[in-house]
Short mmCIF file of C-alpha atoms in Angstrom, two decimals:
data_model
loop_
_atom_site.label_atom_id
_atom_site.label_comp_id
_atom_site.label_asym_id
_atom_site.label_seq_id
_atom_site.Cartn_x
_atom_site.Cartn_y
_atom_site.Cartn_z
CA MET K 623 121.63 114.23 106.80
CA GLY K 624 119.50 111.19 106.10
CA THR K 625 116.66 110.44 103.73
CA GLU K 626 114.60 113.60 104.45
CA ARG K 627 111.53 111.37 104.76
CA LEU K 628 110.26 113.53 107.65
CA ASP K 629 110.98 116.84 105.93
CA GLY K 630 108.50 119.52 106.99
CA LYS K 631 107.39 117.60 110.09
CA PHE K 632 107.63 118.83 113.67
CA ALA K 633 108.53 116.28 116.34
CA LEU K 634 108.38 116.59 120.13
CA VAL K 635 110.76 114.30 122.04
CA THR K 636 110.46 114.52 125.81
CA GLY K 637 113.66 113.82 127.66
CA GLY K 638 115.55 114.39 124.43
CA SER K 639 118.79 115.62 125.93
CA ARG K 640 120.17 112.33 127.23
CA GLY K 641 120.29 108.60 126.60
CA ILE K 642 117.61 107.04 124.42
CA GLY K 643 115.84 110.38 123.96
CA ARG K 644 119.00 112.02 122.69
CA ALA K 645 119.43 109.28 120.08
CA ILE K 646 115.77 109.52 119.04
CA ALA K 647 116.04 113.30 118.60
CA ARG K 648 119.16 112.90 116.45
CA ARG K 649 117.61 110.21 114.27
CA LEU K 650 114.34 112.08 113.65
CA ALA K 651 116.31 115.22 112.80
CA ALA K 652 118.51 113.21 110.42
CA ASP K 653 115.30 112.10 108.70
CA GLY K 654 114.34 115.74 108.17
CA ALA K 655 112.07 116.61 111.10
CA THR K 656 112.39 119.78 113.11
CA VAL K 657 112.83 118.33 116.60
CA VAL K 658 111.76 120.06 119.79
CA LEU K 659 113.49 118.20 122.59
CA THR K 660 112.75 118.75 126.25
CA TYR K 661 114.98 118.60 129.30
CA ALA K 662 114.13 118.84 132.99
CA GLN K 663 117.09 120.69 134.53
CA ASP K 664 120.24 120.14 132.48
CA ALA K 665 120.16 123.00 129.99
CA GLU K 666 123.73 122.26 128.94
CA ALA K 667 122.82 118.72 127.85
CA GLY K 668 119.91 120.09 125.85
CA ARG K 669 122.10 122.71 124.20
CA GLU K 670 124.78 120.14 123.37
CA ASN K 671 122.33 117.85 121.61
CA VAL K 672 120.88 120.75 119.61
CA GLU K 673 124.40 121.77 118.55
CA ARG K 674 125.24 118.20 117.56
CA ILE K 675 122.04 117.91 115.49
CA GLU K 676 122.71 121.23 113.79
CA LYS K 677 126.30 120.23 113.07
CA GLU K 678 124.92 117.13 111.35
CA GLY K 679 122.66 119.33 109.20
CA GLY K 680 119.44 118.97 111.16
CA ARG K 681 117.07 121.34 112.93
CA ALA K 682 116.37 121.22 116.66
CA ILE K 683 115.22 123.37 119.57
CA ALA K 684 115.66 122.58 123.27
CA ILE K 685 113.03 123.66 125.80
CA GLN K 686 112.92 123.22 129.57
CA ALA K 687 109.90 121.17 130.60
CA PRO K 688 110.22 119.30 133.91
CA LEU K 689 107.49 116.72 134.40
CA GLY K 690 105.82 115.27 137.46
CA THR K 691 103.71 118.12 138.84
CA HIS K 692 100.19 119.28 138.02
CA GLY K 693 100.20 121.65 135.07
CA ASP K 694 103.39 120.20 133.57
CA ALA K 695 101.80 119.39 130.20
CA GLU K 696 100.29 122.86 129.92
CA ARG K 697 103.66 124.44 130.65
CA LEU K 698 105.38 122.15 128.14
CA TRP K 699 103.07 123.14 125.31
CA ALA K 700 103.34 126.83 126.22
CA ALA K 701 107.12 126.53 125.92
CA TYR K 702 106.72 124.62 122.64
CA ASP K 703 104.47 127.36 121.23
CA GLU K 704 106.92 130.06 122.25
CA ALA K 705 109.86 128.20 120.72
CA THR K 706 108.16 127.30 117.44
CA GLY K 707 105.80 130.22 116.93
CA GLY K 708 102.81 127.95 117.48
CA ALA K 709 103.74 125.25 114.98
CA ARG K 710 101.48 122.23 114.74
CA VAL K 711 103.02 118.91 115.71
CA ASP K 712 103.27 115.70 113.69
CA ILE K 713 105.22 113.33 115.94
CA ILE K 714 105.13 112.98 119.73
CA VAL K 715 107.63 110.71 121.46
CA ASN K 716 106.86 110.29 125.16
CA ASN K 717 110.34 109.28 126.27
CA ALA K 718 111.01 111.19 129.51
CA GLY K 719 110.68 109.06 132.61
CA ILE K 720 112.02 108.02 135.98
CA GLY K 721 114.07 104.93 135.28
CA ARG K 722 113.90 103.02 138.53
CA SER K 723 111.88 102.54 141.73
CA ALA K 724 112.16 100.68 145.02
CA ASP K 725 110.92 97.18 145.77
CA LEU K 726 107.56 96.69 147.46
CA ALA K 727 108.94 96.59 151.00
CA SER K 728 110.88 99.84 150.56
CA LEU K 729 108.43 101.73 148.37
CA THR K 730 107.00 104.90 149.87
CA GLU K 731 103.76 106.59 148.86
CA GLU K 732 105.77 109.62 147.77
CA GLY K 733 108.04 107.48 145.60
CA PHE K 734 105.05 105.71 144.08
CA ASP K 735 103.34 109.01 143.30
CA GLU K 736 106.48 110.47 141.76
CA VAL K 737 107.18 107.61 139.34
CA PHE K 738 103.53 107.48 138.23
CA ALA K 739 103.35 111.28 137.86
CA VAL K 740 106.31 111.37 135.48
CA ASN K 741 105.90 108.05 133.66
CA VAL K 742 102.10 107.88 133.31
CA ARG K 743 100.27 111.08 134.18
CA ALA K 744 102.58 113.35 132.17
CA PRO K 745 102.22 111.39 128.89
CA PHE K 746 98.43 111.23 129.36
CA PHE K 747 98.08 114.99 129.62
CA ILE K 748 100.79 115.81 127.08
CA VAL K 749 98.72 113.88 124.53
CA GLN K 750 95.40 115.26 125.78
CA GLN K 751 96.59 118.83 125.29
CA ALA K 752 98.24 117.96 121.99
CA LEU K 753 95.06 116.71 120.31
CA PRO K 754 93.96 120.10 118.89
CA ARG K 755 97.47 120.78 117.54
CA LEU K 756 98.36 117.26 116.35
CA ASN K 757 98.06 116.89 112.60
CA ASP K 758 95.91 114.12 111.10
CA GLY K 759 98.17 111.30 110.00
CA GLY K 760 100.46 112.02 112.94
CA ARG K 761 102.46 109.63 115.09
CA ILE K 762 102.61 109.00 118.82
CA VAL K 763 105.33 106.72 120.21
CA ASN K 764 105.43 105.87 123.90
CA ILE K 765 108.72 104.58 125.28
CA SER K 766 107.79 101.70 127.54
CA SER K 767 110.14 99.04 128.92
CA GLY K 768 110.84 95.35 128.75
CA VAL K 769 109.93 95.15 132.43
CA ALA K 770 106.28 95.48 131.39
CA ARG K 771 106.56 91.80 130.36
CA ILE K 772 109.55 90.63 132.46
CA ALA K 773 109.03 90.25 136.21
CA MET K 774 111.46 92.42 138.17
CA PRO K 775 110.01 92.82 141.67
CA GLU K 776 112.93 95.01 142.73
CA ILE K 777 111.52 97.84 140.55
CA LEU K 778 107.86 96.88 140.79
CA ALA K 779 106.33 100.37 140.65
CA TYR K 780 108.41 101.30 137.62
CA GLY K 781 107.21 98.18 135.81
CA ALA K 782 103.62 99.04 136.70
CA THR K 783 103.98 102.47 135.10
CA LYS K 784 105.12 100.89 131.85
CA GLY K 785 102.21 98.45 131.86
CA ALA K 786 99.90 101.44 132.25
CA LEU K 787 101.63 103.22 129.36
CA ASP K 788 101.12 100.20 127.09
CA ASN K 789 97.42 100.17 127.93
CA PHE K 790 97.28 103.90 127.17
CA THR K 791 98.85 103.14 123.78
CA MET K 792 96.19 100.57 122.90
CA ASN K 793 93.28 102.81 123.82
CA LEU K 794 94.74 105.86 122.09
CA ALA K 795 95.21 103.85 118.90
CA VAL K 796 91.49 103.12 118.81
CA GLN K 797 90.50 106.67 119.70
CA LEU K 798 92.75 108.37 117.15
CA GLY K 799 92.61 105.84 114.32
CA ALA K 800 89.86 107.73 112.50
CA ARG K 801 92.28 110.65 112.13
CA GLY K 802 94.97 108.41 110.64
CA ILE K 803 97.14 108.87 113.74
CA THR K 804 99.11 105.81 114.77
CA VAL K 805 100.03 105.11 118.39
CA ASN K 806 102.60 102.52 119.43
CA SER K 807 104.80 101.53 122.34
CA VAL K 808 108.46 100.59 122.14
CA ARG K 809 109.90 98.46 124.95
CA PRO K 810 113.67 98.84 125.35
CA GLY K 811 115.66 96.38 127.40
CA ILE K 812 118.99 97.12 129.08
CA ILE K 813 120.54 100.00 127.16
CA ASP K 814 123.99 101.51 127.61
CA THR K 815 123.01 105.02 128.74
CA ASP K 816 124.14 107.50 131.38
CA VAL K 817 121.22 106.40 133.56
CA ASN K 818 122.63 102.86 133.72
CA ALA K 819 126.27 103.89 133.90
CA SER K 820 126.56 103.62 137.70
CA TRP K 821 125.97 99.86 137.74
CA LEU K 822 126.67 98.80 134.15
CA ARG K 823 129.72 100.57 132.76
CA GLY K 824 132.99 99.49 134.27
CA ASN K 825 131.39 96.45 135.90
CA GLN K 826 132.38 93.54 133.71
CA GLU K 827 130.22 91.04 135.59
CA ALA K 828 127.09 93.22 135.32
CA TRP K 829 127.80 93.89 131.64
CA GLU K 830 128.21 90.21 130.79
CA ARG K 831 125.13 89.23 132.80
CA SER K 832 123.06 91.90 131.04
CA ALA K 833 124.35 90.86 127.60
CA ALA K 834 123.50 87.23 128.34
CA LEU K 835 119.85 88.13 128.92
CA SER K 836 119.51 89.05 125.25
CA ALA K 837 119.06 86.43 122.55
CA LEU K 838 121.47 88.54 120.50
CA GLY K 839 124.09 88.38 123.24
CA ARG K 840 124.84 92.05 123.76
CA VAL K 841 123.78 95.17 125.65
CA GLY K 842 121.58 97.52 123.64
CA GLU K 843 122.64 100.91 122.30
CA PRO K 844 120.38 104.00 122.25
CA GLU K 845 120.48 103.93 118.44
CA ASP K 846 118.91 100.45 118.47
CA VAL K 847 115.77 102.01 119.93
CA ALA K 848 115.96 105.25 117.94
CA ASP K 849 115.86 103.37 114.64
CA ILE K 850 112.66 101.57 115.66
CA VAL K 851 111.05 104.88 116.64
CA ALA K 852 112.11 106.37 113.29
CA PHE K 853 110.35 103.53 111.46
CA LEU K 854 107.14 104.10 113.41
CA ALA K 855 107.36 107.85 112.86
CA SER K 856 107.74 107.47 109.10
CA ASP K 857 105.27 106.55 106.40
CA ASP K 858 106.77 103.06 106.46
CA GLY K 859 105.03 102.53 109.80
CA ARG K 860 101.62 103.71 108.61
CA TRP K 861 99.90 100.32 109.07
CA VAL K 862 101.25 99.65 112.56
CA THR K 863 99.15 100.97 115.43
CA GLY K 864 98.16 99.83 118.89
CA SER K 865 101.26 97.64 118.95
CA VAL K 866 103.98 97.08 121.51
CA LEU K 867 107.34 96.55 119.79
CA ASP K 868 109.85 94.61 121.84
CA ALA K 869 113.23 96.32 121.66
CA THR K 870 115.03 94.20 124.23
CA GLY K 871 117.09 92.18 121.77
CA GLY K 872 115.05 89.15 122.76
CA SER K 873 115.75 89.41 126.48
CA SER K 874 114.38 86.75 128.83
CA LEU K 875 112.59 84.82 126.11
#
C-alpha cells in the first residue's frame, strides 16, 4: 500500500479495467481509496484488476456499466449504489471512452454519434447525476487527450470530443468551486496500452516515431497518467481547478 492519503474516500473510475483506467484505479487504491471501477463488457478484465488491487492491499469493486446509450449514467449510479450500499462519492474519474474515429471523408453520422455519446454525453450526465451524492471538497478528473491541442485530421471527431470535454471541465470548475470541488482535465499523449497495441507494439518504426514526438523521447506508460490523476485527487491538488494538464511528455511542442 501507499501513503493512505485517500483513506476513507470512495472513487469512481470509468473504464477502470484496462489501460490508463486500470492504472488509475490501482494508484488511487494504493493511496487508500475504495475504488469502484467500471467495465463495459469484459467482466474478466474487471475481476482481474480488482484481484490485483486486493492483492496489493487495496479495496476495489468492479461494476458493469456500458456507456453510449440514453440512461447509461442512471444505470451506472444504480449499479454503484447496489455495490457500495449507497456510499457517497469523493472522486470521479471520467476515463472511459472510444479511442479513435474516422477522418472527415469516411465519418458516418452513426460513428459521430457514437463517439460523442461515449466521450462527451456520458461524462456530462454521470456528473449531473453525481452532484447530490458527491461530497463537498471532492474531485472530478476528466481524461482528455493531447489531440485536443494537436491537429490530427485522421481522427477529427475524436479530437472534437476531447475539446468538448475540456470545455466541460472549465465550466464545471466554476459551477462547483463554491463547494470546494475541483475539476480538471488530463491530456495523455501516445500511451502503451492494449488499445494501441495493434499498431504500436511490435512495430519498431511506429514505436520510434511515437517516441520522437515527445520532448522526453519515449512512449508514455499508463502509470505516467495515473500519477498525475492521483495528485489531482489528493489534497496536494486542492488549489488546481479548471486546468488542463498536458500529459503527453511534451509531444509536438
